[in-house]
C-alpha angles and dihedrals in degrees: 000000000000091000091054092049090049091048093050091047090051091049092049091050091047091049090050090051093047090049089053093042097116091049092047090049091050093052092047092048092051090055099040098034091219129090096212092050090047091053090050091051094049092046090051090053090049090051090051089053090052096045097040115015121209118266116271093238092069103109098195112033096175096064089041091055089046089055090049090054092048093049094046093047091049091048090049093052092047090051091050092050091048092050092048089051090053093053092045092053090048091053093049093041098086103278090110121089119262087228096059130237124319089251091055090048090050092050091049091049091050092048090049090050091052090049092048092049090051092051091047091051092057119104112263096254094047091046090050092050091046095049093045094049102039101030103031098031093233110164118245092241091058092048091050092047094049092046094044094235134116123276088236091060092049091047092049094048092047093048093049093045092048092048090053092049091051090047091052091051092046091048090052091049090049090051089051091052093046091050090052092237094301119145114257118204128205095000107160115237111236113215125168122213114255114229115234 
């Protein structure tokens, strides 16, 4: 007799939960932000009701089941955030290469190639000034004196050359962002001649 009463109580509670299924799903989706996760949460609550029915002294089972869904969805999201934090700490914790990812290496290599092509496209005198100043740390005054030109000319050439190098690197970075990080093969490098 007790088993039949328990079975009928379980069936009534399950019917109440099934009747409120769209509302339960909506609450779970609002908390999880994902329909499939919300369905999993609601199904887990329904399985709990089947395996262990609510006590008979619960006057309003529908709000109680709603609370079960809210609690389970919240617990599920906390667990997901905790697990994501674990994986993030593991990634940062030194298991990554000191040289970066292959994608980062590829982007850096492409940016360097764009920079190198820009420098090679410079007129000989501008390239010489640029390399002496930026690679050998020769002051502009010394470059101007050795070349027999004004400091203003050297400064102007260096500024224009450096701007073009930065633009080439920025253009390469913009192409990488536009391509979504995908590898581009045989893309010609566009380099404009720098006027001396």
